[in-house]
mmCIF file of C-alpha atoms in Angstrom:
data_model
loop_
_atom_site.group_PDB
_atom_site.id
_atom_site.type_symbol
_atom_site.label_atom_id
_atom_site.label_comp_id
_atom_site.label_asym_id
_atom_site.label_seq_id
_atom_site.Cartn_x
_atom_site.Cartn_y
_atom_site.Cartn_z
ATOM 1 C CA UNK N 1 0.000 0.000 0.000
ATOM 2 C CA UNK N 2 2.636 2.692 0.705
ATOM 3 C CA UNK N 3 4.489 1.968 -2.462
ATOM 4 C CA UNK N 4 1.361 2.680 -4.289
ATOM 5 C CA UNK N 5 1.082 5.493 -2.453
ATOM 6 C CA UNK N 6 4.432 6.588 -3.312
ATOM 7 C CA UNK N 7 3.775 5.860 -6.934
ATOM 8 C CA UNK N 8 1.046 8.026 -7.130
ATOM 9 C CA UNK N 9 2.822 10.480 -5.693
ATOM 10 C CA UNK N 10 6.476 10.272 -8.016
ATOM 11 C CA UNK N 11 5.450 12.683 -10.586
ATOM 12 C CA UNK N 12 5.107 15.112 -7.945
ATOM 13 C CA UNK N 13 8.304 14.796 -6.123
ATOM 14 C CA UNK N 14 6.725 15.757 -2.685
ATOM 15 C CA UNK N 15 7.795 13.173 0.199
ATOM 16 C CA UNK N 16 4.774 11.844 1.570
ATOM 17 C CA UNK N 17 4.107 11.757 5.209
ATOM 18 C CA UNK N 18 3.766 8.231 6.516
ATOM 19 C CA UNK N 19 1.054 9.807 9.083
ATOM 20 C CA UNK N 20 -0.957 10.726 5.942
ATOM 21 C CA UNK N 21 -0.643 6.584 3.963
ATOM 22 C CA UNK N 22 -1.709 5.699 7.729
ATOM 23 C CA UNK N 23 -5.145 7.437 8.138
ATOM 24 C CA UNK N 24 -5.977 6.706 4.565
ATOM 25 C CA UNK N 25 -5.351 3.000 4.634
ATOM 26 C CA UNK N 26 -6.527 2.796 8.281
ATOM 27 C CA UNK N 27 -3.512 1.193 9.293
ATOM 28 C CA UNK N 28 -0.864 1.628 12.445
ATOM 29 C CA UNK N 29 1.980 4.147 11.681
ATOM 30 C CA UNK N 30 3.931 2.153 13.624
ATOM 31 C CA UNK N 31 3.582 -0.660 10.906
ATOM 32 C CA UNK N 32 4.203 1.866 8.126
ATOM 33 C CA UNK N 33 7.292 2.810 10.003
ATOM 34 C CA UNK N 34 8.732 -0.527 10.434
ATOM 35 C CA UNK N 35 7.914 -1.072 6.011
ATOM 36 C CA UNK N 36 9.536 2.284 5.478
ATOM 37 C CA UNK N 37 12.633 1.625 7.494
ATOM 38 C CA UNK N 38 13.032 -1.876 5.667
ATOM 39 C CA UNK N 39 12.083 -0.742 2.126
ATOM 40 C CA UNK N 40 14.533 2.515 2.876
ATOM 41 C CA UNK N 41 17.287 0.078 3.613
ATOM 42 C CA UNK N 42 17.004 -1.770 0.232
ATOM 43 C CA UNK N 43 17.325 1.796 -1.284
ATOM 44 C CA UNK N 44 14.069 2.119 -2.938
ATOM 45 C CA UNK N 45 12.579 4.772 -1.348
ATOM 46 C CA UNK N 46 14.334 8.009 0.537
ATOM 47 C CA UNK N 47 13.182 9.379 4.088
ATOM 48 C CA UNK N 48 13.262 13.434 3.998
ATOM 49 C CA UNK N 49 13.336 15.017 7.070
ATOM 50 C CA UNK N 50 11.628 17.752 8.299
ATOM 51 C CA UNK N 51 8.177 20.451 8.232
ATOM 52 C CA UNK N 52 7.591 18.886 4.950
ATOM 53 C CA UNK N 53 9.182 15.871 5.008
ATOM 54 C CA UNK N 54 8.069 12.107 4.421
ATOM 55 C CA UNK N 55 9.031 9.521 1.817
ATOM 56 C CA UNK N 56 9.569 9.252 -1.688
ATOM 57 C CA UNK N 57 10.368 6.453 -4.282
ATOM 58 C CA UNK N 58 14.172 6.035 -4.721
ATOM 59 C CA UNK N 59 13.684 5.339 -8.407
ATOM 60 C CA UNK N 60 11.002 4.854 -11.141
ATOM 61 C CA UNK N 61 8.049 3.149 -10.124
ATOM 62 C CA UNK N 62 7.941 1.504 -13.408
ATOM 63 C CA UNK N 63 12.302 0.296 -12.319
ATOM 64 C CA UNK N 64 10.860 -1.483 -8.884
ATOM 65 C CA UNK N 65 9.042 -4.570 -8.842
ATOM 66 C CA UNK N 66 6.641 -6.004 -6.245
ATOM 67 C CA UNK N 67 9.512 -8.953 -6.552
ATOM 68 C CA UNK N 68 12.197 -5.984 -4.759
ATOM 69 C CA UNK N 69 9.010 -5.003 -2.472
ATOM 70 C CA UNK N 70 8.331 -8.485 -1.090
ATOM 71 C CA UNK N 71 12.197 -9.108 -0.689
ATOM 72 C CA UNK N 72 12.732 -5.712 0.735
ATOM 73 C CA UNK N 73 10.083 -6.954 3.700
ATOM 74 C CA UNK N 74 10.060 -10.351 4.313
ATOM 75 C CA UNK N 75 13.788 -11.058 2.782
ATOM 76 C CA UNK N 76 14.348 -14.303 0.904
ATOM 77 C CA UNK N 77 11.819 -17.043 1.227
ATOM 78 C CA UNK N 78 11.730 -20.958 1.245
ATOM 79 C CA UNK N 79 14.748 -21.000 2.930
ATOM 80 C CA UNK N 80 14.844 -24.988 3.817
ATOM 81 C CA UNK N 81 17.887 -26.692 3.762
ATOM 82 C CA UNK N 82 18.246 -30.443 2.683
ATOM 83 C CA UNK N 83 20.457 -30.854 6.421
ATOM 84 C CA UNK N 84 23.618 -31.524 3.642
ATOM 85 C CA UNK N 85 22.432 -34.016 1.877
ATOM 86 C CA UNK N 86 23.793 -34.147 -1.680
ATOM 87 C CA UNK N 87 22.005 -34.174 -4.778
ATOM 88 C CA UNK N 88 23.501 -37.960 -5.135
ATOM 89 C CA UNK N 89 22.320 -39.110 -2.005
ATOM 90 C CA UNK N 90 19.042 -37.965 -2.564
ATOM 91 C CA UNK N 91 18.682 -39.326 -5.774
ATOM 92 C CA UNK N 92 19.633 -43.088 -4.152
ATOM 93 C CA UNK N 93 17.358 -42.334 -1.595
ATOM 94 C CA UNK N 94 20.323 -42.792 0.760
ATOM 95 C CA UNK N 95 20.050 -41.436 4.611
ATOM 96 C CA UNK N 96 17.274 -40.712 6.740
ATOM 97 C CA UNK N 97 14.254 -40.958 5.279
ATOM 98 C CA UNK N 98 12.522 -38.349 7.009
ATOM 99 C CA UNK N 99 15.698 -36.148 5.830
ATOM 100 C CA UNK N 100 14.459 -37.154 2.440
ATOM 101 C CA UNK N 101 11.064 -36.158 2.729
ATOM 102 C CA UNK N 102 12.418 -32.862 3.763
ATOM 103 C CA UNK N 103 14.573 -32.382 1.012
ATOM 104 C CA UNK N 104 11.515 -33.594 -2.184
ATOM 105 C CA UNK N 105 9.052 -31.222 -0.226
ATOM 106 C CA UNK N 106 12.030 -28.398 -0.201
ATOM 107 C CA UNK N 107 12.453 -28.954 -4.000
ATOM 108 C CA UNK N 108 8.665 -28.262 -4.530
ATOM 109 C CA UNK N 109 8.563 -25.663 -2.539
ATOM 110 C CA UNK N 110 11.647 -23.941 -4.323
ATOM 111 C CA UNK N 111 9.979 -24.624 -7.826
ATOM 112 C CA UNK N 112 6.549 -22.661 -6.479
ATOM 113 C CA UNK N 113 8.817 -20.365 -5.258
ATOM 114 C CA UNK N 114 10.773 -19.411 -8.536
ATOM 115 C CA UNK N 115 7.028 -19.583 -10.408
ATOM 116 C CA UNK N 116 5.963 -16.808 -7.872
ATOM 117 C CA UNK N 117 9.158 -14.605 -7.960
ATOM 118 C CA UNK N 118 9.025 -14.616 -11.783
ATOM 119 C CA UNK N 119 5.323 -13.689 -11.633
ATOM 120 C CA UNK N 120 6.316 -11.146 -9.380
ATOM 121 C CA UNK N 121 9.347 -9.686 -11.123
ATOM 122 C CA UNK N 122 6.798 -9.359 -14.031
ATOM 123 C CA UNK N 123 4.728 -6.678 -12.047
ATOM 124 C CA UNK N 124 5.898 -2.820 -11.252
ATOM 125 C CA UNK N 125 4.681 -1.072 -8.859
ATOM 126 C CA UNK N 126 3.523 1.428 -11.578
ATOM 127 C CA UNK N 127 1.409 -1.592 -12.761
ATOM 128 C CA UNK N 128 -0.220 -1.733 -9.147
ATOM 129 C CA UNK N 129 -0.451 2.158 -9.088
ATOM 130 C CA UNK N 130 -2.411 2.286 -12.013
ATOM 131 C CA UNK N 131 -4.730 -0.646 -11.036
ATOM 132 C CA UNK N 132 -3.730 -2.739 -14.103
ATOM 133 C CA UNK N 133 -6.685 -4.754 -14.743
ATOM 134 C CA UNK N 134 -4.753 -7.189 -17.630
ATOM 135 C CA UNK N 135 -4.261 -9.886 -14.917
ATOM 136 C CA UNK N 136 -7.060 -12.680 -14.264
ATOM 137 C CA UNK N 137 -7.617 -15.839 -12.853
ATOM 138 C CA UNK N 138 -8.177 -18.143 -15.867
ATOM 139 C CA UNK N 139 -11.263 -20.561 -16.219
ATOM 140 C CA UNK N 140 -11.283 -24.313 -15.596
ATOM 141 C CA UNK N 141 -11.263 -24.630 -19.078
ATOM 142 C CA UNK N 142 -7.651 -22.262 -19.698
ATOM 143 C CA UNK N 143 -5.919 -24.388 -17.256
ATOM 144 C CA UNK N 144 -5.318 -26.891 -20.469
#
């Protein structure tokens, strides 16, 4: 929500007060604070201080992708490790077999994972701004 805010708000080069993206979207400052701080620290947006101060987007909203949003907040996901088994072993089915479980269930998970990251490297936060409408969730019968 802030970085569509912030979108919005680009053209205009005007930092936006957090306070302001808080009322609107009827959510905690505090919150907002905590994004802004972790979104500032992956450089794409800038904190200006002072009377007239706020945030602004660090660089195009059309450059920044809700792939560099989610990373900026929740970091790097499906972070499961196989406990050191090798791609060998687990082909054999060698070891623990509850290790092995692990380590099939990681490599799903890590496939889902690249699907979503691609989907969401595909996306700007321009597109979001501007309430794309292109996207939809196919029929039963597009699924083929």
């Amino acid at each position: 929500m802030l970085m569509r805010h912030l979108a919005t708000n680009y053209a205009a080069k005007t930092p936006l007060p957090l306070e302001d993206v808080a009322r609107e979207e009827r959510i905690s400052q505090g919150y907002l604070e905590e994004v802004a701080r972790l979104l500032r620290a992956a450089g794409l947006v800038e904190g200006r201080r002072g009377a007239h101060g706020g945030y602004v987007l660090a660089r195009d909203p059309r450059d920044v992708t809700v792939a560099d949003v989610m990373t900026a907040i929740e970091g790097q996901t499906w972070t499961a490790q196989c406990l050191g088994m090798s791609a060998e072993a687990l082909a054999k089915g060698d070891g623990n077999p509850k290790r092995v479980r692990a380590c099939v269930h990681e490599a799903v998970w890590r496939k889902v994972q690249g699907q979503v990251m691609t989907t969401l490297r595909g996306i700007t936060i321009a597109d979001v701004a501007n309430d794309v409408s292109g996207f939809r969730v196919p029929a039963r019968d597009d699924k083929k």
